[in-house]
Short mmCIF file of the C-alpha atoms (twelve columns), coordinates in Angstrom:
data_MODEL
# 
_entry.id   MODEL 
# 
loop_
_atom_site.group_PDB 
_atom_site.id 
_atom_site.type_symbol 
_atom_site.label_atom_id 
_atom_site.label_alt_id 
_atom_site.label_comp_id 
_atom_site.label_asym_id 
_atom_site.label_seq_id 
_atom_site.Cartn_x 
_atom_site.Cartn_y 
_atom_site.Cartn_z 
_atom_site.pdbx_PDB_model_num 
ATOM 1  C CA . MET A 1  20.175  -39.490 -17.977 1 
ATOM 2  C CA . ARG A 2  21.623  -36.220 -19.237 1 
ATOM 3  C CA . ARG A 3  23.062  -33.737 -16.728 1 
ATOM 4  C CA . VAL A 4  22.281  -30.037 -16.971 1 
ATOM 5  C CA . PRO A 5  25.397  -27.881 -16.639 1 
ATOM 6  C CA . ALA A 6  25.457  -25.654 -13.549 1 
ATOM 7  C CA . VAL A 7  25.614  -22.469 -15.645 1 
ATOM 8  C CA . ALA A 8  22.483  -23.457 -17.577 1 
ATOM 9  C CA . MET A 9  20.641  -24.278 -14.340 1 
ATOM 10 C CA . PHE A 10 21.650  -20.943 -12.812 1 
ATOM 11 C CA . ALA A 11 20.444  -19.061 -15.904 1 
ATOM 12 C CA . LEU A 12 17.137  -20.919 -15.794 1 
ATOM 13 C CA . LEU A 13 16.599  -20.120 -12.106 1 
ATOM 14 C CA . LEU A 14 17.579  -16.497 -12.626 1 
ATOM 15 C CA . GLY A 15 15.080  -16.215 -15.482 1 
ATOM 16 C CA . VAL A 16 12.308  -17.688 -13.351 1 
ATOM 17 C CA . GLY A 17 13.117  -15.197 -10.587 1 
ATOM 18 C CA . VAL A 18 12.948  -12.246 -12.974 1 
ATOM 19 C CA . VAL A 19 9.567   -13.392 -14.316 1 
ATOM 20 C CA . ALA A 20 8.232   -13.857 -10.761 1 
ATOM 21 C CA . PHE A 21 9.466   -10.384 -9.773  1 
ATOM 22 C CA . ALA A 22 7.835   -8.788  -12.830 1 
ATOM 23 C CA . ALA A 23 4.534   -10.536 -12.085 1 
ATOM 24 C CA . ASP A 24 4.560   -9.088  -8.545  1 
ATOM 25 C CA . GLU A 25 5.191   -5.531  -9.720  1 
ATOM 26 C CA . ASP A 26 1.493   -4.625  -9.320  1 
ATOM 27 C CA . ARG A 27 1.291   -6.185  -5.874  1 
ATOM 28 C CA . THR A 28 1.900   -4.492  -2.577  1 
ATOM 29 C CA . THR A 29 4.327   -5.731  0.034   1 
ATOM 30 C CA . THR A 30 1.336   -7.425  1.676   1 
ATOM 31 C CA . GLY A 31 0.809   -9.407  -1.516  1 
ATOM 32 C CA . VAL A 32 -2.545  -7.847  -2.370  1 
ATOM 33 C CA . PRO A 33 -2.993  -6.667  -5.969  1 
ATOM 34 C CA . ARG A 34 -4.056  -3.031  -6.319  1 
ATOM 35 C CA . GLU A 35 -7.257  -4.198  -8.019  1 
ATOM 36 C CA . GLN A 36 -8.376  -5.473  -4.590  1 
ATOM 37 C CA . TRP A 37 -7.751  -2.156  -2.805  1 
ATOM 38 C CA . ARG A 38 -10.733 -0.094  -1.722  1 
ATOM 39 C CA . PRO A 39 -11.300 2.913   -3.976  1 
ATOM 40 C CA . ILE A 40 -9.812  6.205   -2.809  1 
ATOM 41 C CA . THR A 41 -13.293 7.751   -2.828  1 
ATOM 42 C CA . GLU A 42 -14.424 5.205   -0.235  1 
ATOM 43 C CA . ILE A 43 -11.493 6.055   2.060   1 
ATOM 44 C CA . ILE A 44 -12.246 9.775   1.714   1 
ATOM 45 C CA . GLU A 45 -15.941 9.195   2.500   1 
ATOM 46 C CA . ARG A 46 -15.001 7.194   5.588   1 
ATOM 47 C CA . PHE A 47 -12.729 9.945   6.919   1 
ATOM 48 C CA . THR A 48 -15.282 12.637  6.109   1 
ATOM 49 C CA . GLY A 49 -17.921 10.634  7.990   1 
ATOM 50 C CA . MET A 50 -15.660 10.634  11.062  1 
ATOM 51 C CA . GLY A 51 -15.371 14.427  10.967  1 
ATOM 52 C CA . TYR A 52 -12.034 14.761  9.169   1 
ATOM 53 C CA . GLN A 53 -11.321 17.228  6.375   1 
ATOM 54 C CA . VAL A 54 -9.220  15.232  3.919   1 
ATOM 55 C CA . GLN A 55 -6.490  17.364  2.354   1 
ATOM 56 C CA . GLY A 56 -4.722  14.635  0.393   1 
ATOM 57 C CA . ILE A 57 -4.535  10.895  -0.102  1 
ATOM 58 C CA . GLU A 58 -1.917  8.756   -1.768  1 
ATOM 59 C CA . GLY A 59 -1.547  5.038   -2.396  1 
ATOM 60 C CA . ASP A 60 2.051   4.086   -1.600  1 
ATOM 61 C CA . ASP A 61 3.673   0.667   -1.368  1 
ATOM 62 C CA . ASN A 62 1.317   -1.276  0.859   1 
ATOM 63 C CA . LEU A 63 -1.091  1.333   2.238   1 
ATOM 64 C CA . TYR A 64 -2.913  4.599   1.789   1 
ATOM 65 C CA . GLU A 65 -1.440  7.724   3.370   1 
ATOM 66 C CA . VAL A 66 -4.120  10.243  4.254   1 
ATOM 67 C CA . GLU A 67 -3.360  13.840  5.228   1 
ATOM 68 C CA . ALA A 68 -6.274  15.506  6.944   1 
ATOM 69 C CA . ILE A 69 -7.477  17.906  9.582   1 
ATOM 70 C CA . ASP A 70 -9.026  15.917  12.430  1 
ATOM 71 C CA . PRO A 71 -12.237 16.901  14.270  1 
ATOM 72 C CA . ASN A 72 -10.094 18.827  16.818  1 
ATOM 73 C CA . GLY A 73 -8.517  20.976  14.099  1 
ATOM 74 C CA . LEU A 74 -5.113  19.226  14.136  1 
ATOM 75 C CA . TRP A 75 -3.239  18.249  10.975  1 
ATOM 76 C CA . VAL A 76 -2.765  14.478  10.959  1 
ATOM 77 C CA . LYS A 77 -1.283  11.830  8.747   1 
ATOM 78 C CA . ALA A 78 -3.050  8.476   8.845   1 
ATOM 79 C CA . TYR A 79 -1.878  5.174   7.429   1 
ATOM 80 C CA . VAL A 80 -4.753  3.044   6.175   1 
ATOM 81 C CA . ASP A 81 -4.932  -0.632  5.220   1 
ATOM 82 C CA . PRO A 82 -5.934  -0.552  1.537   1 
ATOM 83 C CA . VAL A 83 -8.102  -3.689  1.716   1 
ATOM 84 C CA . SER A 84 -9.942  -3.377  5.045   1 
ATOM 85 C CA . GLY A 85 -9.924  0.425   5.236   1 
ATOM 86 C CA . GLU A 86 -8.729  0.156   8.846   1 
ATOM 87 C CA . ILE A 87 -6.631  3.022   10.210  1 
ATOM 88 C CA . LEU A 88 -3.350  1.376   11.138  1 
ATOM 89 C CA . LYS A 89 -1.618  4.417   12.583  1 
ATOM 90 C CA . GLU A 90 -2.350  8.096   12.963  1 
ATOM 91 C CA . ARG A 91 0.028   10.831  13.973  1 
ATOM 92 C CA . SER A 92 -0.235  14.577  14.170  1 
ATOM 93 C CA . ASP A 93 2.143   16.682  12.167  1 
ATOM 94 C CA . ASP A 94 3.503   17.948  15.493  1 
ATOM 95 C CA . ASP A 95 4.817   14.450  16.380  1 
# 
């Protein structure tokens, strides 16, 4: 049986790691591809239905960040799960 030199094995493993990293580039840190995220329009409609005035929304890393005025007139930033649409955390800009 032929032995593979350590340098060749390291290069092979490094190459596999680079390919795996590149394949995950379109995935979030939760491992969900962006194609499986809910559309931004759906998130906006959900917030509007709850009485919020959405001022901005952005898809970052593993969630949506929504800036809005809540039903009480306070500026808030909400962090939303991109797959379920669940509000994970909400804070007012005064926090």
